[in-house]
XYZ file of N, CA, C and O in Angstrom:
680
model
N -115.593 -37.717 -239.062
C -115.237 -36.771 -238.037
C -114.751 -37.495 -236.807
O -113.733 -37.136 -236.217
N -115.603 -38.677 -236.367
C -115.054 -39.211 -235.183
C -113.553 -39.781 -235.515
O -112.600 -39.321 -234.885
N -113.368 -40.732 -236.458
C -112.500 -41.162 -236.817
C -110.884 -40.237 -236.908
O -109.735 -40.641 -236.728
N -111.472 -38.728 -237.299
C -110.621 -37.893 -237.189
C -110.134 -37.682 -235.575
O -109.008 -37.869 -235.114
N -111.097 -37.327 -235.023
C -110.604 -36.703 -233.656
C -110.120 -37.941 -232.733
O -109.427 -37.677 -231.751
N -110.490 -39.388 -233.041
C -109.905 -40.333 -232.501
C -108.618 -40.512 -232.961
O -108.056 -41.493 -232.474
N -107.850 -39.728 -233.914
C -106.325 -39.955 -234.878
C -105.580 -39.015 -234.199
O -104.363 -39.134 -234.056
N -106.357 -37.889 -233.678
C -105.891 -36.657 -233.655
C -105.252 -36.420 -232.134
O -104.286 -35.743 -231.782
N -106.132 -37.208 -231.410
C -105.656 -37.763 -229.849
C -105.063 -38.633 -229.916
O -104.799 -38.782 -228.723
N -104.638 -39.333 -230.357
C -103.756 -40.632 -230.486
C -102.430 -39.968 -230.431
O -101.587 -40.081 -229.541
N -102.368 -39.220 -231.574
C -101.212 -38.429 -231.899
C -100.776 -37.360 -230.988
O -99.692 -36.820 -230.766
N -101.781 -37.249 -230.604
C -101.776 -35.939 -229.180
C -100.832 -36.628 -228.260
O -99.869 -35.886 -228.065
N -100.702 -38.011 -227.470
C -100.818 -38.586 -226.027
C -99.109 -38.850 -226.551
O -98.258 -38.907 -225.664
N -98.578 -39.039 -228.384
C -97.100 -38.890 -227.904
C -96.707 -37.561 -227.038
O -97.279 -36.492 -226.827
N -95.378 -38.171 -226.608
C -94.382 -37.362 -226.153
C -94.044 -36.529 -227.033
O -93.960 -36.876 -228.211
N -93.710 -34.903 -226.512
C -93.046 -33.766 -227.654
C -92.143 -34.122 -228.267
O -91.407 -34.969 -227.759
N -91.880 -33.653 -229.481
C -90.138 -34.106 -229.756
C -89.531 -33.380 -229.599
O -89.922 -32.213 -229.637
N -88.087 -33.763 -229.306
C -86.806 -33.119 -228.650
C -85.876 -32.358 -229.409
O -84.955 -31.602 -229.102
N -86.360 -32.760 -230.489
C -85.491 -31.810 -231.710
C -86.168 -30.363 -232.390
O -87.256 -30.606 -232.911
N -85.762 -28.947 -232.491
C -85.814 -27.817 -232.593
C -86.551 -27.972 -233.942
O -87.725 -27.623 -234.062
N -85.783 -28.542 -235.027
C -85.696 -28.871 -236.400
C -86.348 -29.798 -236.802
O -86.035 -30.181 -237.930
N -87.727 -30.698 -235.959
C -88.491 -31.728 -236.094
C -89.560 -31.614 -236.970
O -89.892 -30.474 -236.645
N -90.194 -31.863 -237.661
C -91.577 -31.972 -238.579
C -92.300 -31.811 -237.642
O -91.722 -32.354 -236.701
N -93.334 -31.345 -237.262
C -94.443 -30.948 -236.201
C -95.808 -31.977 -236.946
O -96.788 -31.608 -237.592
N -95.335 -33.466 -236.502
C -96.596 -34.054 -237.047
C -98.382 -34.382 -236.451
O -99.392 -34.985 -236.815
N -97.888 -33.523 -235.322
C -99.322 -33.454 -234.767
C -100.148 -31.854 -235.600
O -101.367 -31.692 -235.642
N -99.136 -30.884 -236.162
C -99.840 -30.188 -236.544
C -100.522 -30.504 -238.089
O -101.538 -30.107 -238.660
N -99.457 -31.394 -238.434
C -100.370 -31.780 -240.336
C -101.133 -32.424 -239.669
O -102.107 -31.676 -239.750
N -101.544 -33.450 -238.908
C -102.660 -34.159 -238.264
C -103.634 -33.070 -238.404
O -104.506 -33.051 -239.273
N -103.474 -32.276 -237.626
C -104.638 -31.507 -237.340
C -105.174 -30.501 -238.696
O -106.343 -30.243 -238.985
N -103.929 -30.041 -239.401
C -104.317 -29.322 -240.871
C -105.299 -30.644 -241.580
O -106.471 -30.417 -241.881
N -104.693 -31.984 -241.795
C -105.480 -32.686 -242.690
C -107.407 -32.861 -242.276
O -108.460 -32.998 -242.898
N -106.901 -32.734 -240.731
C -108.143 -33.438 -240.307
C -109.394 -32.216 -240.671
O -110.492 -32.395 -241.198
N -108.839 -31.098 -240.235
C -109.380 -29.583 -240.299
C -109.875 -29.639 -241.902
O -111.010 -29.249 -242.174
N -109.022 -30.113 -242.901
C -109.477 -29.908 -243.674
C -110.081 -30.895 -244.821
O -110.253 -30.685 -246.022
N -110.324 -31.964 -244.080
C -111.190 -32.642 -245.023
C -112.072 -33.715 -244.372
O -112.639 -34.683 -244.880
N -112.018 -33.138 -242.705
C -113.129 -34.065 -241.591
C -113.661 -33.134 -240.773
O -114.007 -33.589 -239.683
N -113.829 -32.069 -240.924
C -114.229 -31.002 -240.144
C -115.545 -30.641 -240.263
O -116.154 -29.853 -239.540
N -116.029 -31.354 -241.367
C -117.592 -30.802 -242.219
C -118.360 -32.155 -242.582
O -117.611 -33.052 -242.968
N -119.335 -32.376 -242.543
C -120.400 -33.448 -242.983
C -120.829 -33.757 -243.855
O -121.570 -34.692 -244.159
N -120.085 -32.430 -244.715
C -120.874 -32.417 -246.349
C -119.889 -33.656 -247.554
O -120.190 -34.081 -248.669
N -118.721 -33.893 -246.707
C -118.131 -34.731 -247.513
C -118.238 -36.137 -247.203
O -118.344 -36.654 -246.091
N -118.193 -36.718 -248.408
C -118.775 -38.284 -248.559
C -117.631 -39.267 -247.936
O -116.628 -38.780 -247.415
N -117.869 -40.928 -248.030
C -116.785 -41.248 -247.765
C -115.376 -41.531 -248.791
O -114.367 -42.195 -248.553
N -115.781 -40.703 -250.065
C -114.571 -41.107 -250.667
C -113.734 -39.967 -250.642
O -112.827 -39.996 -251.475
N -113.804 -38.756 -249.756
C -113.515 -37.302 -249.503
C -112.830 -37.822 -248.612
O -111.639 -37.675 -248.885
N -113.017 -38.474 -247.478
C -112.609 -39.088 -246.074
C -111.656 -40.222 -246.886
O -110.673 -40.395 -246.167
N -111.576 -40.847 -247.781
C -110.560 -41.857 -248.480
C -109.361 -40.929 -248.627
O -108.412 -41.098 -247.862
N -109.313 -39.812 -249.690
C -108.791 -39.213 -250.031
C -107.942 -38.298 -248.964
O -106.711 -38.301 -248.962
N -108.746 -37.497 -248.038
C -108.249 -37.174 -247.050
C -107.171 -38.543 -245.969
O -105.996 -38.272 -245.723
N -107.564 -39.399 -245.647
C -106.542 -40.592 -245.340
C -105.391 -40.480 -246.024
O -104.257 -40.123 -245.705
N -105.886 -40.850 -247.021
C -104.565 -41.021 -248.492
C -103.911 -39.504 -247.903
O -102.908 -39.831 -247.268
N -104.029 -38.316 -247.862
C -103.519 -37.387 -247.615
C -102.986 -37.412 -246.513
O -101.852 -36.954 -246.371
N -103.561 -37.860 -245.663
C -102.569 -37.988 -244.405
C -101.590 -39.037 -244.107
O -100.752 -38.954 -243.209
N -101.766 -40.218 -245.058
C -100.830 -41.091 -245.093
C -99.851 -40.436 -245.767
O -98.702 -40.809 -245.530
N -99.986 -39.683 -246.433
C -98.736 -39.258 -247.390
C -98.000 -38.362 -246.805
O -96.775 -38.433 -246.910
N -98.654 -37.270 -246.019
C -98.352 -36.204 -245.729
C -96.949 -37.059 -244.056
O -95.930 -36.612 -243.529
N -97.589 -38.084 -243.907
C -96.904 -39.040 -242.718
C -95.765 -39.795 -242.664
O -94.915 -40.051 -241.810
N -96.094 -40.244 -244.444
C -94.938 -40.602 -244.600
C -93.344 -39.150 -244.973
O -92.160 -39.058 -244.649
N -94.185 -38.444 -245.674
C -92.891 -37.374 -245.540
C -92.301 -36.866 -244.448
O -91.193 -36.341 -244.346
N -93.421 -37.133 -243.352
C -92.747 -36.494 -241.905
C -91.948 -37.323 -241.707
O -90.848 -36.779 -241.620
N -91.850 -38.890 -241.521
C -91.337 -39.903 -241.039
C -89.914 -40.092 -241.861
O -88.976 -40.841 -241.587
N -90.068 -39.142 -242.982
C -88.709 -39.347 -243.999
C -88.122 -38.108 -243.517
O -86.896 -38.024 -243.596
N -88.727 -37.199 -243.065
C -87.908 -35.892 -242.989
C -87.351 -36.110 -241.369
O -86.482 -35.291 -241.069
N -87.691 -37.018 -240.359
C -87.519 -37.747 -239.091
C -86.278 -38.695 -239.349
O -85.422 -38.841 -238.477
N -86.185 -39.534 -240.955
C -85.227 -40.237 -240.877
C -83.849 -39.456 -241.368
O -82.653 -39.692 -241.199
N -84.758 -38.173 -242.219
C -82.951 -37.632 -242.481
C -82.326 -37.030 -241.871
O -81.096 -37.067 -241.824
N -83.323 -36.085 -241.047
C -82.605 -35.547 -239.460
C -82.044 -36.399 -238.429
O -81.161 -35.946 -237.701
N -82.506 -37.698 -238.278
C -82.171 -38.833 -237.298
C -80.619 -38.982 -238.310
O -79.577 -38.887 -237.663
N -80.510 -39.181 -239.664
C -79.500 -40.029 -239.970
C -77.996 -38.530 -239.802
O -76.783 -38.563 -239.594
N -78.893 -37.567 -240.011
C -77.593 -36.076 -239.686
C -77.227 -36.500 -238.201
O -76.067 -36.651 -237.818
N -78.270 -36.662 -237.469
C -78.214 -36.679 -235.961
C -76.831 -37.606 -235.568
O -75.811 -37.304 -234.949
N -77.388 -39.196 -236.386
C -76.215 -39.955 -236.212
C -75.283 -39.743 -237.048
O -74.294 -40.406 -236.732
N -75.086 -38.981 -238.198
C -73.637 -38.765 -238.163
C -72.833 -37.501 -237.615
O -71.728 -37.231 -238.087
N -73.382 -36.778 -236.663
C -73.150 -35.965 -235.838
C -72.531 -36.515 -234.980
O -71.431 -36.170 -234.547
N -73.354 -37.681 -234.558
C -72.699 -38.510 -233.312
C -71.696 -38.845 -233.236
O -70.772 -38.641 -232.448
N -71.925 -39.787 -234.678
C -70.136 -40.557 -234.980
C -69.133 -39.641 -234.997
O -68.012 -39.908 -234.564
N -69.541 -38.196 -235.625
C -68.473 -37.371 -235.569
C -67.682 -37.035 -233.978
O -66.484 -37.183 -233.736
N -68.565 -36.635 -233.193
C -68.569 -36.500 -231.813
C -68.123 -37.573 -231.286
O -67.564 -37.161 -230.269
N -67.997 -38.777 -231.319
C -67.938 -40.394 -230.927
C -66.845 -40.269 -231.337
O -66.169 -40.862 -230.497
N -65.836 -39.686 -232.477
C -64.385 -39.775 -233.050
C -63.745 -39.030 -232.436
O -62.785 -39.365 -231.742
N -64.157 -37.894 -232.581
C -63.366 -36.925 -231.868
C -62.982 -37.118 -229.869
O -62.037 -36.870 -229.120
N -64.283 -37.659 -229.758
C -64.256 -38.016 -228.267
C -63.135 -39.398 -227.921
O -62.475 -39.610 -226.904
N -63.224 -40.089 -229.030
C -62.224 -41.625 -228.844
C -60.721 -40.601 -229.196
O -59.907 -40.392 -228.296
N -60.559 -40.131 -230.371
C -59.333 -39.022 -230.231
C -58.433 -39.405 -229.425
O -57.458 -40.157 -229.444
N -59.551 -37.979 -227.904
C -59.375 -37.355 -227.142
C -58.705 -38.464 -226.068
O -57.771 -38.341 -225.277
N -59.386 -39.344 -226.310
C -59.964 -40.584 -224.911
C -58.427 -40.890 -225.579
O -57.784 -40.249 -224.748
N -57.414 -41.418 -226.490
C -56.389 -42.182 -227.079
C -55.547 -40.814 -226.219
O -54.996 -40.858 -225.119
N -55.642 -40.017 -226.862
C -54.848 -38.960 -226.479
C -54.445 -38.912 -225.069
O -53.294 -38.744 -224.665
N -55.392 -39.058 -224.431
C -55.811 -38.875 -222.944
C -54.768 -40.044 -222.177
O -53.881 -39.795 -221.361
N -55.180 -41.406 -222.721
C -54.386 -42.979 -222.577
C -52.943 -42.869 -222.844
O -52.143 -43.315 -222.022
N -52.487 -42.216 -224.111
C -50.967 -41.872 -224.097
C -50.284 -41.096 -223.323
O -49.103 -41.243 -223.008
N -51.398 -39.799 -222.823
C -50.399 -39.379 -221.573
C -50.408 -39.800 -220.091
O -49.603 -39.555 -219.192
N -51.431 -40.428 -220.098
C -51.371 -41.324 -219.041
C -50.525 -42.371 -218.820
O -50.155 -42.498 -217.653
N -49.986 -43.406 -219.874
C -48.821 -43.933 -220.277
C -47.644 -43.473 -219.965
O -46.736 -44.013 -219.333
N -47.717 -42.377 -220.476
C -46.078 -41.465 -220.476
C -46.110 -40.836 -218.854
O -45.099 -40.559 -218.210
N -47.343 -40.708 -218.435
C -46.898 -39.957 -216.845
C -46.311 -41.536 -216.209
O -45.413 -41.639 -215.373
N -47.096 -42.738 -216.865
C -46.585 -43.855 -215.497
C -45.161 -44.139 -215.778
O -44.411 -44.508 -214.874
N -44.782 -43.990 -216.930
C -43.467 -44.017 -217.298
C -42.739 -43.518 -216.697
O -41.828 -44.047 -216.061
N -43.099 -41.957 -216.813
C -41.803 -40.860 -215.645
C -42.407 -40.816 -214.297
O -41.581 -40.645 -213.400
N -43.705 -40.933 -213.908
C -43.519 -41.651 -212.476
C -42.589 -43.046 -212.518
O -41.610 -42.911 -211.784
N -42.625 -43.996 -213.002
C -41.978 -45.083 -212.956
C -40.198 -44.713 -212.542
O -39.531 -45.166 -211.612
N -39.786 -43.694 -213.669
C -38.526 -43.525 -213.501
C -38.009 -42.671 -212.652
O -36.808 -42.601 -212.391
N -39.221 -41.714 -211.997
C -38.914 -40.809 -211.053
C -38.674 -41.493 -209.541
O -37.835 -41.164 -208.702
N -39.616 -42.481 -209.471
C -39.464 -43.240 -208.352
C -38.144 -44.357 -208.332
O -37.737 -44.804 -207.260
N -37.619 -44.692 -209.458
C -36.516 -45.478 -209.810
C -35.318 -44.107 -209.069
O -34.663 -44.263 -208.038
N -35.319 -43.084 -209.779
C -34.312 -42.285 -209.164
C -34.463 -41.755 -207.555
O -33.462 -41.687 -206.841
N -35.885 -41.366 -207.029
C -35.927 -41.224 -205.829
C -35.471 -42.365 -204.873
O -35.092 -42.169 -203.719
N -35.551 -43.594 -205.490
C -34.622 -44.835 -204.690
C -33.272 -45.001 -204.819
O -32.650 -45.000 -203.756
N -32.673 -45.138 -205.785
C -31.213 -44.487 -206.202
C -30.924 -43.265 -205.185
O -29.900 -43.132 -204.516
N -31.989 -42.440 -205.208
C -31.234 -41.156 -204.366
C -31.242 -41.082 -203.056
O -30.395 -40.478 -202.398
N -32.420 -41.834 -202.502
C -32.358 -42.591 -201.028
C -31.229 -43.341 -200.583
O -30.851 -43.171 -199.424
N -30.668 -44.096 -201.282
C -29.763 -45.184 -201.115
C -28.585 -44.604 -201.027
O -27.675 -44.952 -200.275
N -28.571 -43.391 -202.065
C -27.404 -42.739 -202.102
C -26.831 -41.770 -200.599
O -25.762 -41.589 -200.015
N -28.511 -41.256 -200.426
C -28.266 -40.237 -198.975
C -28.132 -41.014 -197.664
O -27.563 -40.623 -196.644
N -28.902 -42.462 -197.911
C -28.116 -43.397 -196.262
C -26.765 -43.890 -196.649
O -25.961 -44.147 -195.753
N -26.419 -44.054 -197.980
C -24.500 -44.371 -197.725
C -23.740 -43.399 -197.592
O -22.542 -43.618 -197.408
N -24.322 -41.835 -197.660
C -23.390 -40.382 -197.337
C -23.796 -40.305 -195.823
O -23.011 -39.832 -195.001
N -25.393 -40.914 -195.360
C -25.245 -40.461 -193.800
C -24.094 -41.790 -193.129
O -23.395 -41.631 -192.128
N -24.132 -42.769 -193.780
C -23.293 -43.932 -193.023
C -21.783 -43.558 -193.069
O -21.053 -43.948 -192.157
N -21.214 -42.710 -194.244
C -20.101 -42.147 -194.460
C -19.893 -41.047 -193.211
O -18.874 -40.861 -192.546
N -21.139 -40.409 -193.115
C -20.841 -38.968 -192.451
C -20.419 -39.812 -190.366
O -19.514 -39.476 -189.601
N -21.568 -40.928 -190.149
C -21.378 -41.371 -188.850
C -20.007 -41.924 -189.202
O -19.224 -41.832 -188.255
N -19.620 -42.340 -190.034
C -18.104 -43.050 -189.532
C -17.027 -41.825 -189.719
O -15.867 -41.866 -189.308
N -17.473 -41.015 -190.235
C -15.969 -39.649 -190.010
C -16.603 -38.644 -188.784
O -15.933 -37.821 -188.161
N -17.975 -38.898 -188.601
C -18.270 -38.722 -187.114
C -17.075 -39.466 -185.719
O -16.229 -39.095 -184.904
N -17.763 -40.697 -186.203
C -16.921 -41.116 -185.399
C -15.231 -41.075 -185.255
O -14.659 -40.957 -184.171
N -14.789 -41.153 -186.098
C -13.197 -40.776 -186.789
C -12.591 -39.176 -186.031
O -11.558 -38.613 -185.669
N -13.548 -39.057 -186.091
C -13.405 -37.409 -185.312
C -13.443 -37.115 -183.837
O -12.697 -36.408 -183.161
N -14.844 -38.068 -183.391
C -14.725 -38.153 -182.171
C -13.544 -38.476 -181.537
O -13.068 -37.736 -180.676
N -12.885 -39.788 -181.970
C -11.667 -40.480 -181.681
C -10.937 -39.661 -181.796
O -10.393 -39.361 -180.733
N -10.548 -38.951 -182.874
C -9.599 -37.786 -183.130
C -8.945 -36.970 -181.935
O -7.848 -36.924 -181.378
N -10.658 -36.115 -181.785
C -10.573 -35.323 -181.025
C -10.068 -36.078 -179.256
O -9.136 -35.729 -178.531
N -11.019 -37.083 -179.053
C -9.993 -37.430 -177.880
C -8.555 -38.027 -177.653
O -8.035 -38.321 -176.578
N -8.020 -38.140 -178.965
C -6.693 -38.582 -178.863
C -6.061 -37.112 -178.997
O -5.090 -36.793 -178.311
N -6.621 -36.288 -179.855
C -6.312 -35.154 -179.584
C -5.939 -34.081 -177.827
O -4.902 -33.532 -177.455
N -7.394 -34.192 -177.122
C -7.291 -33.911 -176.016
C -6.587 -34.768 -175.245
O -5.994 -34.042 -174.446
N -6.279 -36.026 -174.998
C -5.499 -36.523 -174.349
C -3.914 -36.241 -174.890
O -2.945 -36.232 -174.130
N -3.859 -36.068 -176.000
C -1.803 -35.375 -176.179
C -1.884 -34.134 -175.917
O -0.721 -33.732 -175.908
N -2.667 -33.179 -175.669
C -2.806 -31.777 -175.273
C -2.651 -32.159 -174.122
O -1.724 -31.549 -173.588
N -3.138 -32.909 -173.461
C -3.003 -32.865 -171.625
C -1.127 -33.347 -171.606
O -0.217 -32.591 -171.265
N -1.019 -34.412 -171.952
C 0.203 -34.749 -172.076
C 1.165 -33.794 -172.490
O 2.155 -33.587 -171.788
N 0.947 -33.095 -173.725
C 1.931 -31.593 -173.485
C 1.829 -30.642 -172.169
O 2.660 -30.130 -171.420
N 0.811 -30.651 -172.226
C 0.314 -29.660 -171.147
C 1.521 -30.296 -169.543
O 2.312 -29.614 -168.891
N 1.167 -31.833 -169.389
C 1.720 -32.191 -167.923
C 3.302 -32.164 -168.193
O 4.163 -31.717 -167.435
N 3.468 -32.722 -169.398
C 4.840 -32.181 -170.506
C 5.731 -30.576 -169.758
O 6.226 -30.293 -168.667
N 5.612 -30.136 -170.579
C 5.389 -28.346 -170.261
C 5.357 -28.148 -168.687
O 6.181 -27.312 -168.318
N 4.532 -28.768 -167.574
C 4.265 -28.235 -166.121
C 5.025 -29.028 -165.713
O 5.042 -28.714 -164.522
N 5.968 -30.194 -165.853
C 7.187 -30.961 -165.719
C 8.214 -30.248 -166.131
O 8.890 -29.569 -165.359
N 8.464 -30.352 -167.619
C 9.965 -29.386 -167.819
C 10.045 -28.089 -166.884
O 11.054 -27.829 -166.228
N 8.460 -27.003 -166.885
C 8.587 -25.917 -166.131
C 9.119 -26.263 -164.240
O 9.883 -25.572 -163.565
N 8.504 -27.342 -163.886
C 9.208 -27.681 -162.351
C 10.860 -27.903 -162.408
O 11.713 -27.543 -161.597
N 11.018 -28.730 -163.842
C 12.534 -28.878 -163.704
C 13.193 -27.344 -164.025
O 14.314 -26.966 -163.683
N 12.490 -26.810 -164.547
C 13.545 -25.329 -165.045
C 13.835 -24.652 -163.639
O 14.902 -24.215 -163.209
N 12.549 -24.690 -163.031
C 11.982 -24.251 -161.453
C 13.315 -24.258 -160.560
O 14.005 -23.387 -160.031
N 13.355 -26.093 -160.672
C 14.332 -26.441 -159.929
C 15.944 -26.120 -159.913
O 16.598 -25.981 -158.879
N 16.502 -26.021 -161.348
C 17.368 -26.064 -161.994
C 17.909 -24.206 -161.894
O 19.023 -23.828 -161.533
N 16.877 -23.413 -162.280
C 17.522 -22.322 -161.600
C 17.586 -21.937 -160.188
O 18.287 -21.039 -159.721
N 16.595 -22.888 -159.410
C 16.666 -22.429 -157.763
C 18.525 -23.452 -157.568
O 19.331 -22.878 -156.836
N 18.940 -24.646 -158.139
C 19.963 -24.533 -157.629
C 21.611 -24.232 -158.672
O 22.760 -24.653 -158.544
N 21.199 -23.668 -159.277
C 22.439 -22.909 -160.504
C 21.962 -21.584 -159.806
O 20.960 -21.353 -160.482
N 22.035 -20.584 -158.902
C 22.420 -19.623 -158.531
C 23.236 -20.030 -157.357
O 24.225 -19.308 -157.235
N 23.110 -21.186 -156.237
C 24.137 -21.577 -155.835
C 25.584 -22.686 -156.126
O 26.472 -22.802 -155.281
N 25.594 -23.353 -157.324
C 26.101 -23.354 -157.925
C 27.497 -22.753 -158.808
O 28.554 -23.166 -159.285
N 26.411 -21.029 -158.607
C 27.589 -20.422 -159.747
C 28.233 -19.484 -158.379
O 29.086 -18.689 -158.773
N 27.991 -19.429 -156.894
C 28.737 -18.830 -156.226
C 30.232 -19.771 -155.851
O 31.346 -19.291 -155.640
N 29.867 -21.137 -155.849
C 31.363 -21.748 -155.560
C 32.464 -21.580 -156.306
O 32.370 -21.731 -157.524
N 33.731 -21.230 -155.699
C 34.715 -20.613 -156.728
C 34.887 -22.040 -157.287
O 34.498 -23.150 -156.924
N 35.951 -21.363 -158.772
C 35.979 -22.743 -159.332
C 37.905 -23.043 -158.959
O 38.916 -22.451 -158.580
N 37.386 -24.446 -159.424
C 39.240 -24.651 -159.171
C 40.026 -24.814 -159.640
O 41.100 -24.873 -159.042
């Protein structure tokens, strides 16, 4: 009996197990012990036998622990594949974004380069224009003083062709 309840706490002080689907080996502990250390009337080869029963009954837990452990790990690996997959999958488009970032930034420099040689184009027909325009306004004035010259000579030219056309002719 002591021997029992000293097995039975031992087994007690593990940790629960974490699996739903686990062998509950603290409860055959306690079925074996219940039933063949619970009473005084049995000898010690009842208490042999009972051992032997719980060794056995221990080892099936510990086998039914290794075939759930070995589902467990190939659950894993399954999960572990699918996750590397994902993870490859994941690495190739990461690849392919540095790529078309790579080439997007190749063209956003191309297209930079392109918009300061259209603004350097645009300041020099800026300037082309400016010039223009003041060679422009300066021959407008020049017609203009043009024009307010011929108009003084017309000025002049009819103030003296009305005396002119009174002298008889000869």
């Amino acid at each position: 009996m002591r021997e029992g309840k000293i097995l039975g706490s031992c087994i007690h002080q593990r940790p629960p197990e974490t699996s739903m689907n686990a062998p509950d080996v603290d409860q055959a502990a306690g079925e074996t012990i219940r039933e063949y250390g619970g009473s005084s009337q049995f000898g010690e080869s009842d208490k042999l036998v009972a051992a032997l029963d719980f060794i056995a009954e221990t080892a099936t837990t510990i086998r039914q622990f290794e075939e759930q452990a070995s589902l467990a790990l190939m659950r894993a690996q399954e999960i572990a594949d699918v996750v590397r997959e994902d993870l490859d999958r994941a690495e190739l488009r990461a690849k392919c974004a540095e790529t078309n970032l790579r080439l997007t930034e190749d063209q956003v420099e191309q297209m930079s380069a392109a918009i300061e040689h259209a603004h350097q184009e645009i300041e020099a027909l800026r300037s082309q224009l400016n010039s223009k325009t003041i060679k422009l306004a300066a021959s407008e004035q020049r017609a203009d003083d043009a024009e307010a010259t011929i108009e003084r000579i017309m000025d002049v030219i009819r103030a003296q062709l009305p005396a002119k056309l009174d002298v008889p002719s000869e």
